[in-house]
Amino acid sequence: MNIQSITHNPIEGTDNVLTTVIINQVSSQCILARLLIDVLGKPGIDNDLEMMGTGDTWTIMWTQKETIREQTQQLIRKAIT
């Protein structure tokens, strides 16, 4: 699995950002989901994580307090390695 891109978009009126990560070369979306949950927490309980994709390219989105790009990259790299 490889990180194709990471974007952070501020959510107006809050101190949150919408983080979007596109991961390609995903061999199993089930494994990807488990890895992300281990790192980011349970969707609906710990965060509002969403996954969309097909084939080997998946988009992961969630909101979080403003963070720097490097922290997000470290979290995602930790999940997929």
CSV table of N, CA and C in Angstrom, one decimal:
chain,number,residue,atom,x,y,z
A,1,MET,N,0.8,-1.2,0.0
A,1,MET,CA,0.0,0.0,0.0
A,1,MET,C,0.9,1.2,0.0
A,2,ASN,N,0.5,2.2,-0.8
A,2,ASN,CA,1.2,3.5,-0.9
A,2,ASN,C,0.3,4.7,-0.7
A,3,ILE,N,0.8,5.7,0.0
A,3,ILE,CA,0.0,6.9,0.1
A,3,ILE,C,0.2,7.7,-1.2
A,4,GLN,N,-1.0,8.0,-1.9
A,4,GLN,CA,-0.9,8.7,-3.1
A,4,GLN,C,-1.0,10.2,-2.8
A,5,SER,N,-1.9,10.6,-1.9
A,5,SER,CA,-2.0,12.0,-1.5
A,5,SER,C,-2.6,12.2,-0.1
A,6,ILE,N,-2.4,13.3,0.5
A,6,ILE,CA,-3.0,13.7,1.8
A,6,ILE,C,-3.4,15.2,1.6
A,7,THR,N,-4.6,15.5,1.9
A,7,THR,CA,-5.0,16.9,1.9
A,7,THR,C,-5.7,17.2,3.3
A,8,HIS,N,-5.6,18.5,3.7
A,8,HIS,CA,-6.3,19.0,4.9
A,8,HIS,C,-7.1,20.2,4.5
A,9,ASN,N,-8.4,20.2,4.7
A,9,ASN,CA,-9.2,21.3,4.4
A,9,ASN,C,-9.9,21.8,5.7
A,10,PRO,N,-9.6,23.1,6.0
A,10,PRO,CA,-10.2,23.6,7.2
A,10,PRO,C,-11.8,23.6,7.1
A,11,ILE,N,-12.4,23.4,8.2
A,11,ILE,CA,-13.9,23.4,8.3
A,11,ILE,C,-14.2,24.7,8.9
A,12,GLU,N,-14.9,25.6,8.1
A,12,GLU,CA,-15.2,26.9,8.5
A,12,GLU,C,-16.0,27.0,9.9
A,13,GLY,N,-15.6,27.9,10.7
A,13,GLY,CA,-16.2,28.1,12.0
A,13,GLY,C,-15.8,27.1,13.1
A,14,THR,N,-14.9,26.3,12.8
A,14,THR,CA,-14.4,25.3,13.8
A,14,THR,C,-12.8,25.3,13.8
A,15,ASP,N,-12.3,24.6,14.8
A,15,ASP,CA,-10.8,24.4,14.7
A,15,ASP,C,-10.5,23.0,14.2
A,16,ASN,N,-11.4,22.4,13.4
A,16,ASN,CA,-11.2,21.1,12.8
A,16,ASN,C,-10.8,21.2,11.4
A,17,VAL,N,-10.2,20.1,10.9
A,17,VAL,CA,-9.9,20.0,9.4
A,17,VAL,C,-10.5,18.7,8.9
A,18,LEU,N,-10.9,18.7,7.7
A,18,LEU,CA,-11.2,17.4,7.0
A,18,LEU,C,-10.0,16.9,6.4
A,19,THR,N,-9.5,15.7,6.8
A,19,THR,CA,-8.3,15.1,6.3
A,19,THR,C,-8.8,14.0,5.3
A,20,THR,N,-8.2,14.1,4.1
A,20,THR,CA,-8.5,13.1,3.0
A,20,THR,C,-7.2,12.5,2.6
A,21,VAL,N,-7.1,11.1,2.6
A,21,VAL,CA,-5.9,10.4,2.3
A,21,VAL,C,-6.4,9.4,1.2
A,22,ILE,N,-5.6,9.4,0.1
A,22,ILE,CA,-5.8,8.4,-1.0
A,22,ILE,C,-4.7,7.4,-0.9
A,23,ILE,N,-5.0,6.2,-0.9
A,23,ILE,CA,-4.1,5.1,-0.8
A,23,ILE,C,-4.3,4.2,-2.0
A,24,ASN,N,-3.2,3.9,-2.7
A,24,ASN,CA,-3.3,3.0,-3.8
A,24,ASN,C,-2.5,1.7,-3.5
A,25,GLN,N,-2.6,0.8,-4.4
A,25,GLN,CA,-2.0,-0.6,-4.3
A,25,GLN,C,-2.5,-1.3,-3.0
A,26,VAL,N,-3.8,-1.1,-2.8
A,26,VAL,CA,-4.5,-1.8,-1.7
A,26,VAL,C,-4.9,-3.2,-2.1
A,27,SER,N,-4.3,-4.2,-1.5
A,27,SER,CA,-4.7,-5.6,-1.9
A,27,SER,C,-5.9,-6.1,-1.2
A,28,SER,N,-6.2,-5.5,0.0
A,28,SER,CA,-7.4,-5.9,0.8
A,28,SER,C,-8.0,-4.7,1.5
A,29,GLN,N,-9.2,-4.3,1.2
A,29,GLN,CA,-9.8,-3.2,1.9
A,29,GLN,C,-10.1,-3.6,3.3
A,30,CYS,N,-10.4,-4.9,3.6
A,30,CYS,CA,-10.6,-5.3,5.0
A,30,CYS,C,-9.4,-5.1,5.9
A,31,ILE,N,-8.2,-5.5,5.3
A,31,ILE,CA,-7.0,-5.3,6.1
A,31,ILE,C,-6.7,-3.8,6.3
A,32,LEU,N,-6.9,-3.0,5.2
A,32,LEU,CA,-6.7,-1.6,5.3
A,32,LEU,C,-7.6,-1.0,6.4
A,33,ALA,N,-8.9,-1.4,6.5
A,33,ALA,CA,-9.8,-0.9,7.5
A,33,ALA,C,-9.4,-1.3,8.9
A,34,ARG,N,-9.0,-2.5,9.1
A,34,ARG,CA,-8.5,-2.9,10.4
A,34,ARG,C,-7.3,-2.1,10.8
A,35,LEU,N,-6.3,-1.9,9.9
A,35,LEU,CA,-5.1,-1.2,10.2
A,35,LEU,C,-5.5,0.3,10.6
A,36,LEU,N,-6.4,0.9,9.8
A,36,LEU,CA,-6.8,2.3,10.1
A,36,LEU,C,-7.5,2.4,11.5
A,37,ILE,N,-8.3,1.5,11.8
A,37,ILE,CA,-9.1,1.5,13.0
A,37,ILE,C,-8.1,1.3,14.2
A,38,ASP,N,-7.1,0.5,14.0
A,38,ASP,CA,-6.1,0.3,15.1
A,38,ASP,C,-5.4,1.6,15.4
A,39,VAL,N,-5.1,2.4,14.4
A,39,VAL,CA,-4.4,3.7,14.5
A,39,VAL,C,-5.3,4.9,14.8
A,40,LEU,N,-6.4,5.0,14.2
A,40,LEU,CA,-7.3,6.2,14.3
A,40,LEU,C,-8.4,6.0,15.3
A,41,GLY,N,-8.8,4.8,15.6
A,41,GLY,CA,-9.9,4.5,16.5
A,41,GLY,C,-11.1,4.0,15.7
A,42,LYS,N,-12.2,3.7,16.4
A,42,LYS,CA,-13.4,3.1,15.8
A,42,LYS,C,-14.3,4.2,15.3
A,43,PRO,N,-14.7,4.0,14.0
A,43,PRO,CA,-15.6,4.9,13.4
A,43,PRO,C,-16.9,4.9,14.1
A,44,GLY,N,-17.5,6.1,14.3
A,44,GLY,CA,-18.7,6.3,15.0
A,44,GLY,C,-18.6,6.4,16.5
A,45,ILE,N,-17.4,6.0,17.0
A,45,ILE,CA,-17.2,6.1,18.5
A,45,ILE,C,-16.0,7.1,18.7
A,46,ASP,N,-14.9,6.8,18.1
A,46,ASP,CA,-13.7,7.6,18.3
A,46,ASP,C,-13.5,8.7,17.2
A,47,ASN,N,-14.2,8.5,16.1
A,47,ASN,CA,-14.0,9.5,15.0
A,47,ASN,C,-15.1,9.3,14.0
A,48,ASP,N,-15.1,10.0,12.9
A,48,ASP,CA,-16.1,9.9,11.8
A,48,ASP,C,-15.4,9.4,10.6
A,49,LEU,N,-14.6,8.4,10.7
A,49,LEU,CA,-13.8,7.9,9.6
A,49,LEU,C,-14.8,7.3,8.5
A,50,GLU,N,-14.4,7.6,7.3
A,50,GLU,CA,-15.2,7.1,6.1
A,50,GLU,C,-14.2,6.5,5.1
A,51,MET,N,-14.5,5.4,4.5
A,51,MET,CA,-13.7,4.8,3.5
A,51,MET,C,-14.5,4.6,2.2
A,52,MET,N,-13.9,5.0,1.1
A,52,MET,CA,-14.6,4.8,-0.2
A,52,MET,C,-13.6,4.3,-1.2
A,53,GLY,N,-13.9,3.4,-2.0
A,53,GLY,CA,-13.0,3.0,-3.0
A,53,GLY,C,-13.5,1.8,-3.8
A,54,THR,N,-12.6,1.4,-4.7
A,54,THR,CA,-12.9,0.2,-5.5
A,54,THR,C,-11.5,-0.2,-6.0
A,55,GLY,N,-11.4,-1.5,-6.2
A,55,GLY,CA,-10.2,-2.0,-6.7
A,55,GLY,C,-9.0,-1.8,-5.7
A,56,ASP,N,-7.9,-1.2,-6.2
A,56,ASP,CA,-6.8,-1.1,-5.4
A,56,ASP,C,-6.6,0.4,-4.9
A,57,THR,N,-7.5,1.3,-5.2
A,57,THR,CA,-7.4,2.7,-4.8
A,57,THR,C,-8.6,3.0,-3.8
A,58,TRP,N,-8.2,3.5,-2.6
A,58,TRP,CA,-9.2,3.8,-1.6
A,58,TRP,C,-9.0,5.2,-1.1
A,59,THR,N,-10.1,5.9,-0.8
A,59,THR,CA,-10.0,7.2,-0.2
A,59,THR,C,-10.5,7.1,1.2
A,60,ILE,N,-9.8,7.7,2.2
A,60,ILE,CA,-10.1,7.7,3.6
A,60,ILE,C,-10.3,9.1,4.0
A,61,MET,N,-11.4,9.4,4.7
A,61,MET,CA,-11.7,10.8,5.1
A,61,MET,C,-12.1,10.7,6.6
A,62,TRP,N,-11.7,11.8,7.4
A,62,TRP,CA,-12.1,11.9,8.7
A,62,TRP,C,-11.9,13.4,9.1
A,63,THR,N,-12.6,13.8,10.2
A,63,THR,CA,-12.3,15.1,10.7
A,63,THR,C,-11.5,15.0,12.0
A,64,GLN,N,-10.7,16.0,12.2
A,64,GLN,CA,-9.8,16.0,13.4
A,64,GLN,C,-9.5,17.4,13.7
A,65,LYS,N,-8.9,17.6,14.9
A,65,LYS,CA,-8.4,18.9,15.3
A,65,LYS,C,-7.2,19.2,14.3
A,66,GLU,N,-7.0,20.5,14.1
A,66,GLU,CA,-5.9,20.9,13.2
A,66,GLU,C,-4.6,20.2,13.6
A,67,THR,N,-4.0,19.5,12.6
A,67,THR,CA,-2.7,18.9,12.8
A,67,THR,C,-1.8,19.3,11.7
A,68,ILE,N,-0.5,19.0,11.8
A,68,ILE,CA,0.4,19.2,10.7
A,68,ILE,C,0.4,18.0,9.8
A,69,ARG,N,0.7,18.2,8.6
A,69,ARG,CA,0.7,17.1,7.6
A,69,ARG,C,1.6,16.0,8.0
A,70,GLU,N,2.7,16.2,8.6
A,70,GLU,CA,3.7,15.2,9.0
A,70,GLU,C,3.1,14.2,10.0
A,71,GLN,N,2.3,14.7,10.9
A,71,GLN,CA,1.7,13.9,11.9
A,71,GLN,C,0.7,12.9,11.2
A,72,THR,N,-0.1,13.4,10.3
A,72,THR,CA,-1.0,12.6,9.6
A,72,THR,C,-0.3,11.5,8.8
A,73,GLN,N,0.8,11.9,8.1
A,73,GLN,CA,1.5,11.0,7.3
A,73,GLN,C,2.1,9.9,8.2
A,74,GLN,N,2.6,10.3,9.4
A,74,GLN,CA,3.1,9.3,10.3
A,74,GLN,C,2.0,8.3,10.7
A,75,LEU,N,0.8,8.8,11.1
A,75,LEU,CA,-0.2,7.9,11.5
A,75,LEU,C,-0.6,6.9,10.4
A,76,ILE,N,-0.8,7.4,9.1
A,76,ILE,CA,-1.2,6.6,8.0
A,76,ILE,C,-0.1,5.6,7.7
A,77,ARG,N,1.2,6.1,7.7
A,77,ARG,CA,2.3,5.1,7.4
A,77,ARG,C,2.4,4.0,8.5
A,78,LYS,N,2.1,4.4,9.7
A,78,LYS,CA,2.1,3.4,10.8
A,78,LYS,C,1.0,2.4,10.5
A,79,ALA,N,-0.1,2.8,10.0
A,79,ALA,CA,-1.3,1.9,9.8
A,79,ALA,C,-0.9,1.0,8.6
A,80,ILE,N,-0.3,1.4,7.6
A,80,ILE,CA,-0.2,0.6,6.4
A,80,ILE,C,1.2,-0.2,6.3
A,81,THR,N,2.0,0.0,7.3
A,81,THR,CA,3.3,-0.7,7.3
A,81,THR,C,3.2,-1.9,8.3
